[in-house]
XYZ file of C-alpha atoms in Angstrom:
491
model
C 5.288 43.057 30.015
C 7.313 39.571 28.999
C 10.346 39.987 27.682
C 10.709 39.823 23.451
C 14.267 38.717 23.775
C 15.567 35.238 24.788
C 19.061 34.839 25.595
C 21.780 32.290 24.413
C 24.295 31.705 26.552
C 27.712 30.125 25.212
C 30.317 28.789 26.916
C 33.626 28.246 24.742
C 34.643 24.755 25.790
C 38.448 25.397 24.911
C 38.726 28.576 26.736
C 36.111 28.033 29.482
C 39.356 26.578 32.919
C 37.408 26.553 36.222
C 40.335 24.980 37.666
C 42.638 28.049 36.421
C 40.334 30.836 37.617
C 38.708 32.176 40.755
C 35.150 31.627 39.057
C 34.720 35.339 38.697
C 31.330 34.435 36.592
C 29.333 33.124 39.349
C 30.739 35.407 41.717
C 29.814 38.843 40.063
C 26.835 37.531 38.761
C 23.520 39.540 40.225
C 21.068 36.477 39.912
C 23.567 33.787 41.990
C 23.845 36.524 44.716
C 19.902 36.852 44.952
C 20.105 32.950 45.864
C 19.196 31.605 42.424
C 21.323 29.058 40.458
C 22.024 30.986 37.186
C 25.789 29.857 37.101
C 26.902 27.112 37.949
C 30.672 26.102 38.666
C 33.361 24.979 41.127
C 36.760 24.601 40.469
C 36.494 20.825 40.059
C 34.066 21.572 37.167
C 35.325 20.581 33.551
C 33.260 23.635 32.274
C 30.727 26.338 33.492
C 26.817 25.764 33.028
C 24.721 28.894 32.515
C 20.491 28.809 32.723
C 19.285 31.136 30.005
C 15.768 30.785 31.562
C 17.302 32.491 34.734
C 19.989 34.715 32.469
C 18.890 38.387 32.469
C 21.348 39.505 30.312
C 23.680 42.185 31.846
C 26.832 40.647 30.018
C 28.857 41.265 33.855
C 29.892 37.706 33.263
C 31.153 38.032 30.081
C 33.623 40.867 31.413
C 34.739 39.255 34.483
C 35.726 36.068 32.931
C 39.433 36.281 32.775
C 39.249 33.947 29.266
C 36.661 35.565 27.312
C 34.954 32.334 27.262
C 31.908 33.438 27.858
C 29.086 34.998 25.685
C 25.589 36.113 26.122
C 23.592 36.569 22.931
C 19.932 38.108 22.143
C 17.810 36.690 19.645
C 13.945 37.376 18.737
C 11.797 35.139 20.732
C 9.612 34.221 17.793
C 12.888 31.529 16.649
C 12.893 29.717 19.748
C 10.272 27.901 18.497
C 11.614 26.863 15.053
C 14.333 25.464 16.768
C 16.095 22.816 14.508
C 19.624 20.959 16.140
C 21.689 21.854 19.197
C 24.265 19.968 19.958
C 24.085 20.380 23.949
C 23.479 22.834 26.710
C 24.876 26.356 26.150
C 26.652 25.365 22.460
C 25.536 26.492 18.843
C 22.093 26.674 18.074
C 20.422 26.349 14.282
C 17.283 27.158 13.667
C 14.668 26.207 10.891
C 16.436 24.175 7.710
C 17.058 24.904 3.812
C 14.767 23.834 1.678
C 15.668 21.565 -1.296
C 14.031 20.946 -4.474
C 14.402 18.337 -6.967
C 15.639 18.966 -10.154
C 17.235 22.033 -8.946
C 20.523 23.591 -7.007
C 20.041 24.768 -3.835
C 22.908 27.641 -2.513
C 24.022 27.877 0.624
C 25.641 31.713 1.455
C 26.573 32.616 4.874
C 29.675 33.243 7.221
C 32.103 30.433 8.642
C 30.807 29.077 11.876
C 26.948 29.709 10.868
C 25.733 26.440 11.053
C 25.640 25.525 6.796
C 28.093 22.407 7.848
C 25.265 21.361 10.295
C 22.526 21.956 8.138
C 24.044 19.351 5.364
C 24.649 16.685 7.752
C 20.883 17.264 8.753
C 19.478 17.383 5.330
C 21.511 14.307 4.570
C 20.441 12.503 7.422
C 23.496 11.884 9.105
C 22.350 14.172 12.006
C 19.141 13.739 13.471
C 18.025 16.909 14.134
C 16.852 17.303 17.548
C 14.460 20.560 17.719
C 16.652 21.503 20.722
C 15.833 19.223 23.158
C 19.505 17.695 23.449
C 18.524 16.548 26.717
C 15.292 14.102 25.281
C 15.719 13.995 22.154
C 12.811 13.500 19.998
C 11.950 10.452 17.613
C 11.722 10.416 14.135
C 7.851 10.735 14.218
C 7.789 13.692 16.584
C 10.317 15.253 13.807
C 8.437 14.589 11.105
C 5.246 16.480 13.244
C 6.903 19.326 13.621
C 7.966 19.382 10.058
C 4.049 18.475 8.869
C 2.639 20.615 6.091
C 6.244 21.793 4.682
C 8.327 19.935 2.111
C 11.101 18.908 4.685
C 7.927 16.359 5.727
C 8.404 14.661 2.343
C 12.033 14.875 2.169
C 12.654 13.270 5.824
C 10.201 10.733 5.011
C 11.773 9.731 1.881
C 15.269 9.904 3.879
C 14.162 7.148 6.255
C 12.337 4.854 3.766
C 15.451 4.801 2.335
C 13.984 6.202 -0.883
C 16.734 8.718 -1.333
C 20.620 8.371 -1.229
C 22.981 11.392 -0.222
C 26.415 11.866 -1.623
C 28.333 14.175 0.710
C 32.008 13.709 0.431
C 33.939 10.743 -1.833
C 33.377 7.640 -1.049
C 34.858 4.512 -2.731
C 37.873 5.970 -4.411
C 38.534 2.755 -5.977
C 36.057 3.277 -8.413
C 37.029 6.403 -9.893
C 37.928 5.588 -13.357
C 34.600 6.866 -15.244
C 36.208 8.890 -18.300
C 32.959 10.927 -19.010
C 33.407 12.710 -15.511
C 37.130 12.559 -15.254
C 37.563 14.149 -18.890
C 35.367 16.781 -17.641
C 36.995 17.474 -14.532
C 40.728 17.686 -16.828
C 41.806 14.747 -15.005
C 42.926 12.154 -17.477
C 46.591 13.307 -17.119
C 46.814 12.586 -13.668
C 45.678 8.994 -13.648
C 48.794 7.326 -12.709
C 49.790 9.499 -10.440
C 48.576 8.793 -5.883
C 46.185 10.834 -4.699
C 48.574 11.573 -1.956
C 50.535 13.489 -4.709
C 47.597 15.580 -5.965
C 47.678 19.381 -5.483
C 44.875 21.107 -3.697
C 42.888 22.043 -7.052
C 43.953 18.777 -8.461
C 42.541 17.185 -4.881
C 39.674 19.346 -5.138
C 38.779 17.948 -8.789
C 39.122 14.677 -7.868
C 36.826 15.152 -4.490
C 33.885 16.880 -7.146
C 34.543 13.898 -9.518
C 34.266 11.021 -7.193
C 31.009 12.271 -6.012
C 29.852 13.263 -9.304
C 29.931 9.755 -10.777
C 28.206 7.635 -7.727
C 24.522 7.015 -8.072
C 22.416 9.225 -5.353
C 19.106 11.323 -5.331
C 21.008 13.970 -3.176
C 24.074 15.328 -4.105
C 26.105 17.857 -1.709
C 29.053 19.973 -2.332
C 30.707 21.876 0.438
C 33.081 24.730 -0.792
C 33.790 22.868 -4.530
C 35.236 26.114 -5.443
C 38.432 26.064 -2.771
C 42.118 25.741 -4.642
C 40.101 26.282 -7.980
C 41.720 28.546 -10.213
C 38.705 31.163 -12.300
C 38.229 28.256 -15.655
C 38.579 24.968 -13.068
C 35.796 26.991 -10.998
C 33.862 27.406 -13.979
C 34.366 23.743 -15.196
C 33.640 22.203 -11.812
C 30.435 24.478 -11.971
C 29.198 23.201 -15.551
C 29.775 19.388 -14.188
C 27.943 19.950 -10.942
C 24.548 21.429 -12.805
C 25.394 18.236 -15.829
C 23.830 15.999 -12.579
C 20.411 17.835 -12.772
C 17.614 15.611 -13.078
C 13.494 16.203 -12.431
C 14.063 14.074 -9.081
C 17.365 14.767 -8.157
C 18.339 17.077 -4.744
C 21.248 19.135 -5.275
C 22.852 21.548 -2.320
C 25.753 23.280 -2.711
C 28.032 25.660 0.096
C 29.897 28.390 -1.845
C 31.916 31.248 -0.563
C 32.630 32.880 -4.159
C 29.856 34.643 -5.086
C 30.305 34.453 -8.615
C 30.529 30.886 -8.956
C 27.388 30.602 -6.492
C 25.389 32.249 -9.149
C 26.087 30.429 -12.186
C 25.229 27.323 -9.953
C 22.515 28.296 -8.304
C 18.489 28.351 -9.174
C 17.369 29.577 -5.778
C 19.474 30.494 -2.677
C 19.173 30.458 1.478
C 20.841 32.583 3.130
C 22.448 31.765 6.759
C 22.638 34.911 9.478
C 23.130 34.895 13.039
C 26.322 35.256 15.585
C 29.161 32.632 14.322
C 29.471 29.837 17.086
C 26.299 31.157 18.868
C 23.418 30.695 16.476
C 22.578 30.230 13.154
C 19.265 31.125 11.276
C 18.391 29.726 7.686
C 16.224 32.471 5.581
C 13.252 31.006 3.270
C 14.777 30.223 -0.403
C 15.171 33.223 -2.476
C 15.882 33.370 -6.505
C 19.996 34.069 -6.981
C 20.116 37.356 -7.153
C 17.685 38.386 -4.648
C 19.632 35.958 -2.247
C 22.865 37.465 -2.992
C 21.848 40.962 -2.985
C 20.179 40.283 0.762
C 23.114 38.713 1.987
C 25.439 41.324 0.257
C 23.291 44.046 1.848
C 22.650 42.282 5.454
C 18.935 42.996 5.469
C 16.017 40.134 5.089
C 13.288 42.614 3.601
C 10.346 39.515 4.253
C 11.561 39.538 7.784
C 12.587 43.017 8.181
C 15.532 41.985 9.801
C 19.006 43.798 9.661
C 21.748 41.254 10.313
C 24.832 43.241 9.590
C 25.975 46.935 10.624
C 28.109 47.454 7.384
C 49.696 28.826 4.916
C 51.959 31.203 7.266
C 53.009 29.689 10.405
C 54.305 31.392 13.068
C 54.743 30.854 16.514
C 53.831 33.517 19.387
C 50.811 36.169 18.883
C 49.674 38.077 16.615
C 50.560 40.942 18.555
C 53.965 40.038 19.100
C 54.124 39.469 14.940
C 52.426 42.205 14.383
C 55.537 44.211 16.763
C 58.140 42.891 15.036
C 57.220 42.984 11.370
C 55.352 46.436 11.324
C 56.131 47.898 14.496
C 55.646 51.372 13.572
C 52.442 50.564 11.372
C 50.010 48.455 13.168
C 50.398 51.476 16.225
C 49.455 54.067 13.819
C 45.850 55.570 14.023
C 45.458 55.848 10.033
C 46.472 51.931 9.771
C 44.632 51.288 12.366
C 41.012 53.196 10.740
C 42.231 51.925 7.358
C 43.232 48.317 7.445
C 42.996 46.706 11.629
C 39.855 47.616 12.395
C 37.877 46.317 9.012
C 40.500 43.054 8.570
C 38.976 42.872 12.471
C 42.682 42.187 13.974
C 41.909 42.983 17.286
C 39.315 40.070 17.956
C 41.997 37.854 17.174
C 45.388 40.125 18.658
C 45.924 38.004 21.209
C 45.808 34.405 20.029
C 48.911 32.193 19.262
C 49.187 32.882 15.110
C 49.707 28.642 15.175
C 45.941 28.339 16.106
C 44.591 30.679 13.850
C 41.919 28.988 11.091
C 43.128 29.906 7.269
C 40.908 32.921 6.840
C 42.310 34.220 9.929
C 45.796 33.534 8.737
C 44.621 35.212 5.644
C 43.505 38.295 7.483
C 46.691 38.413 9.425
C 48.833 37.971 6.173
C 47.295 41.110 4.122
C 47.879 43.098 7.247
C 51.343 42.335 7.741
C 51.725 42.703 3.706
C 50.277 46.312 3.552
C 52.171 47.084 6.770
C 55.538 47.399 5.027
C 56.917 50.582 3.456
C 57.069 49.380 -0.251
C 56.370 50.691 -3.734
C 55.135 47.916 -5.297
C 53.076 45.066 -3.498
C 52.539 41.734 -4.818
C 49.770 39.925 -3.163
C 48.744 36.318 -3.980
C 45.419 35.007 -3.849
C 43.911 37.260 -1.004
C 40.447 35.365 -1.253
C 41.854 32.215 -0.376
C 40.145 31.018 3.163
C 37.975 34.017 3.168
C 34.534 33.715 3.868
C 32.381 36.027 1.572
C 31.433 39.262 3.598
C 35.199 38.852 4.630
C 36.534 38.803 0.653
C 34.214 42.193 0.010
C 36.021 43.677 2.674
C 39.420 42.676 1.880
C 38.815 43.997 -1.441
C 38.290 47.195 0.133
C 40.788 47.615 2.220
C 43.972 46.322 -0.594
C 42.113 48.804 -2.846
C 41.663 51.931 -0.670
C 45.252 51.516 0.879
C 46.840 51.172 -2.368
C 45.335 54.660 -3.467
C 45.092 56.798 -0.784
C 49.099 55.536 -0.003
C 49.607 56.139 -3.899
C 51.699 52.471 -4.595
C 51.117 50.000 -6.858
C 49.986 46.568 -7.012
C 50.135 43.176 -8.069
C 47.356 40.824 -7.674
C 46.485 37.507 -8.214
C 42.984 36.726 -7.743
C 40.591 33.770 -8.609
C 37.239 35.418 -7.255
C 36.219 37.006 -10.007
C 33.966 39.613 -8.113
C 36.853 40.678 -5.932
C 39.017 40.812 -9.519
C 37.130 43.213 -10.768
C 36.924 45.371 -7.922
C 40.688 45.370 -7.114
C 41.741 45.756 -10.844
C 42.508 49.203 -12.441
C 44.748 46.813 -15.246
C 44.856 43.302 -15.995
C 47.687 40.916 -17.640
C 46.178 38.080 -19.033
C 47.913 34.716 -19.037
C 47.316 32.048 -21.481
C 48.913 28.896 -23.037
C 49.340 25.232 -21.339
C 48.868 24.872 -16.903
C 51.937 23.132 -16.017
C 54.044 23.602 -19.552
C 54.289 26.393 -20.804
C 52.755 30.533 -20.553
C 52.483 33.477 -22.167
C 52.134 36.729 -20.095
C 50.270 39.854 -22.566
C 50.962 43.409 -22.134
C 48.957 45.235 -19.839
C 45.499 46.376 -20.878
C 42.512 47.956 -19.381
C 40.027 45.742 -17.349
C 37.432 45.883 -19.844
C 40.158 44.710 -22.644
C 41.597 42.512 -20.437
C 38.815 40.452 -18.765
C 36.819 40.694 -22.530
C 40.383 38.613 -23.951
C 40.127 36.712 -20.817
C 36.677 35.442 -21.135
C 36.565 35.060 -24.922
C 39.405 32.446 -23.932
C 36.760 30.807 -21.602
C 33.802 30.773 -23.646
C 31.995 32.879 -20.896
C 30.532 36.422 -20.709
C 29.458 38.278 -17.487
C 26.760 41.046 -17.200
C 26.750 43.447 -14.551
C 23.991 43.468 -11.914
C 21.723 46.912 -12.509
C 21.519 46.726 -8.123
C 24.914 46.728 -7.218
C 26.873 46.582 -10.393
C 28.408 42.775 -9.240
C 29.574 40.564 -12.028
C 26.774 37.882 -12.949
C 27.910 34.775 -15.099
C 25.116 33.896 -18.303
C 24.056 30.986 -18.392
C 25.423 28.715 -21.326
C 23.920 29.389 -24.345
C 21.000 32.140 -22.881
C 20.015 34.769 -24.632
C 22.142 37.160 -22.751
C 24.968 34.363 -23.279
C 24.438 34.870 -27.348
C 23.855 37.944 -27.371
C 27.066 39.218 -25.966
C 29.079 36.368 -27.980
C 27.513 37.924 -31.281
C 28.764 41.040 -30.306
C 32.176 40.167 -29.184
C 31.359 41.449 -25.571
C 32.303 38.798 -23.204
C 32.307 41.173 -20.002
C 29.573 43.132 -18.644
C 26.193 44.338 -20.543
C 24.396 46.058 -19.081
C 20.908 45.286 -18.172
């Protein structure tokens, strides 16, 4: 009986040093020592080359290689024939592509390292995609083939007539000066000031506005949310949907949930093993495609994906010793914050490589580590993907109770918010001059002041009780503004 698996074997080019090792891979591997070229290395190589045709999966590679370079990962053989990009011989593999609609906003939800950066660069045909065969890669009319019948055919065709224009990142910063869009964005103040001089959100504002105001049919936003404070979020959102026209493509990549849904009018969702392969679901409306990826199951597939700036020098280990020695040894710590912030994966690595969400991860460990009674935590969202955020949320808020302390938090996500917050302050006055902090109130209280402020109001999902944004001037929208209840209706 054939096998229903096929195997992808990845070999991580930065860890992956024949010249440093003995080549334990092809040495313990079962298929070389039958007389068949499955690995293949010498210490003159600059990297190992696995055949996943020959591959039979026993992983003994994977253990023996003294880097952890290695990986061996099962998919369904039914996707290696919707094969979309890879970039060359035992590296990331996407398959099958988002679909975009005109006159509508595609979302983008997945982990970091999926393949959504890959897909865009596709879609906006800066990447030819090369259904796999990095070796020979196909031409444009052997792509469009395997596209024929579905409405990437159109789309591609359109893309090489030159018929539509995509806007990825700014371009021509020169021309900025459009008041409509720069009014909108709260930008007028900082006119005279460089752009080298611009904050993050302020950067990030003036990225979203310099797209915004060029002339395209395909407009792309990757992440528009990032240094965004809750209202800038919400703004940035209101100016991204103001470009919707009948024959306009818009995509956008979003890691806070919230903000995806406001934006959104249908959603793909991205699964697979991060840096091994990527697989794009079929579009879903927003809150079935949040709710799937939120759950980890693709009910039209039947397909469970899921199971449930510091800079430091050395490793996170030896941090880890000498800020919380006693803590990060201890088995409750361990069960209760390591193990779901996923610390060990990353225990060994020098803390001045670490990406920002891993820095982020490392961070609320070493803050929850320390004997305190009161814990002040900043923004712990920030560089988080969005299965990682849910989780974080869990662990600050299950820590904080069970260890019977209190805490401070600052959070712009306004799922995680909600989740964390048992009170809320609300700030309000003039960003940059001048703030007034109000007494403490419940979160109901607090989030209904907060939103009245905005002009928004949030319903709760009757699924999984998430906070969903109305859209301006809805029914819902009206409703709740009649009433005075800016924060969660229920359904």
């Amino acid at each position: 009986m054939a096998d229903k698996n096929i195997r992808i074997a990845i070999v991580n080019h930065d860890k992956c040093k024949p010249k440093k090792c003995r080549q334990e891979c092809k040495k313990s591997c079962p298929v070389v020592r039958m007389g068949k070229l499955c690995i293949e290395v010498t210490p003159q190589s600059k990297i190992a080359w696995i055949s996943e045709s020959l591959c039979i999966g026993c992983g003994i590679c994977v253990k023996k290689c003294p880097f952890g370079a290695l990986s061996i990962v099962n998919l369904p053989s039914n996707l290696e024939k919707e094969t979309t990009h890879r970039y060359c011989a035992n590296s990331f593999k996407l398959h099958r592509l988002p679909i975009p609609r005109p006159g509508e906003v595609l979302g983008l939800v997945g982990t970091n390292g999926i393949g959504k950066s890959t897909a865009l660069k596709i879609l906006a045909g800066k990447q030819k995609p090369n259904l796999g065969k990095y070796d020979n890669p196909p031409d444009w009319q052997e792509i469009l083939t395997y596209f024929r019948g579905s409405e990437l055919q159109n789309y591609f065709t359109k893309i090489l007539e030159d018929d539509l224009r995509a806007i990825v990142k700014p371009q021509y910063v020169d021309q900025i000066p459009k008041t409509v869009k720069v009014s909108s964005a709260h930008l007028s103040h900082l006119r005279e000031r460089n752009v080298e001089d611009l904050s993050g959100g302020e950067l990030q504002r003036f990225a979203c506005a310099v797209v915004c105001i060029q002339r395209a049919d395909i407009f792309m936003f990757d992440e528009p949310s990032s240094y965004l404070d809750v209202k800038q979020r919400l703004k940035a959102a209101i100016t991204i949907r103001s470009l919707i026209t009948p024959d306009r493509y818009i995509i956008v990549v979003e890691h806070d949930l919230s903000v995806l849904d406001y934006l959104s009018d249908f959603i793909c969702c991205l699964y697979g093993v991060p840096s091994a392969y990527g697989v794009v679901t079929m579009p879903f409306s927003v809150r079935e495609g949040i709710n799937i990826f939120l759950d980890g199951y693709v009910p039209t597939e039947n397909l469970r994906f899921r199971e449930t700036s510091l800079v430091f020098k050395g490793s996170v280990r030896a941090l880890l010793h000498e800020k919380i020695r006693d803590a990060y040894t201890h088995p409750q710590f361990i069960t209760d914050v390591m193990k779901p912030m996923q610390i060990e994966s990353i225990i060994d690595q020098d803390v001045q490589n670490l990406s920002g969400g891993e820095l982020q991860r490392v961070a609320l460990t070493l803050c929850l580590g320390k004997p305190a009674d009161v814990y002040l935590i900043d923004e712990p969202s920030a560089y988080l993907d969005s299965e990682q955020r849910l989780m974080a949320a869990r662990v600050i808020k299950r820590y904080i109770l069970h260890a019977k302390k209190t805490a401070f938090v600052v959070e712009h996500d306004f799922i995680m918010a909600t989740y964390l917050a048992d009170r809320v302050i609300v700030f309000d006055g003039i960003p940059s001059k001048k703030t007034a902090a109000n007494t403490p109130q419940s979160l109901l209280a607090g989030m209904n002041r907060f939103l009245s402020l905005l002009e928004i109001t949030f319903r709760r999902d009757p699924n999984n009780f998430r906070p969903r944004i109305n859209k301006l001037n809805s029914i819902k929208d009206t409703e709740q503004k009649k009433s005075g209840n800016y924060f969660f209706l229920d359904d």
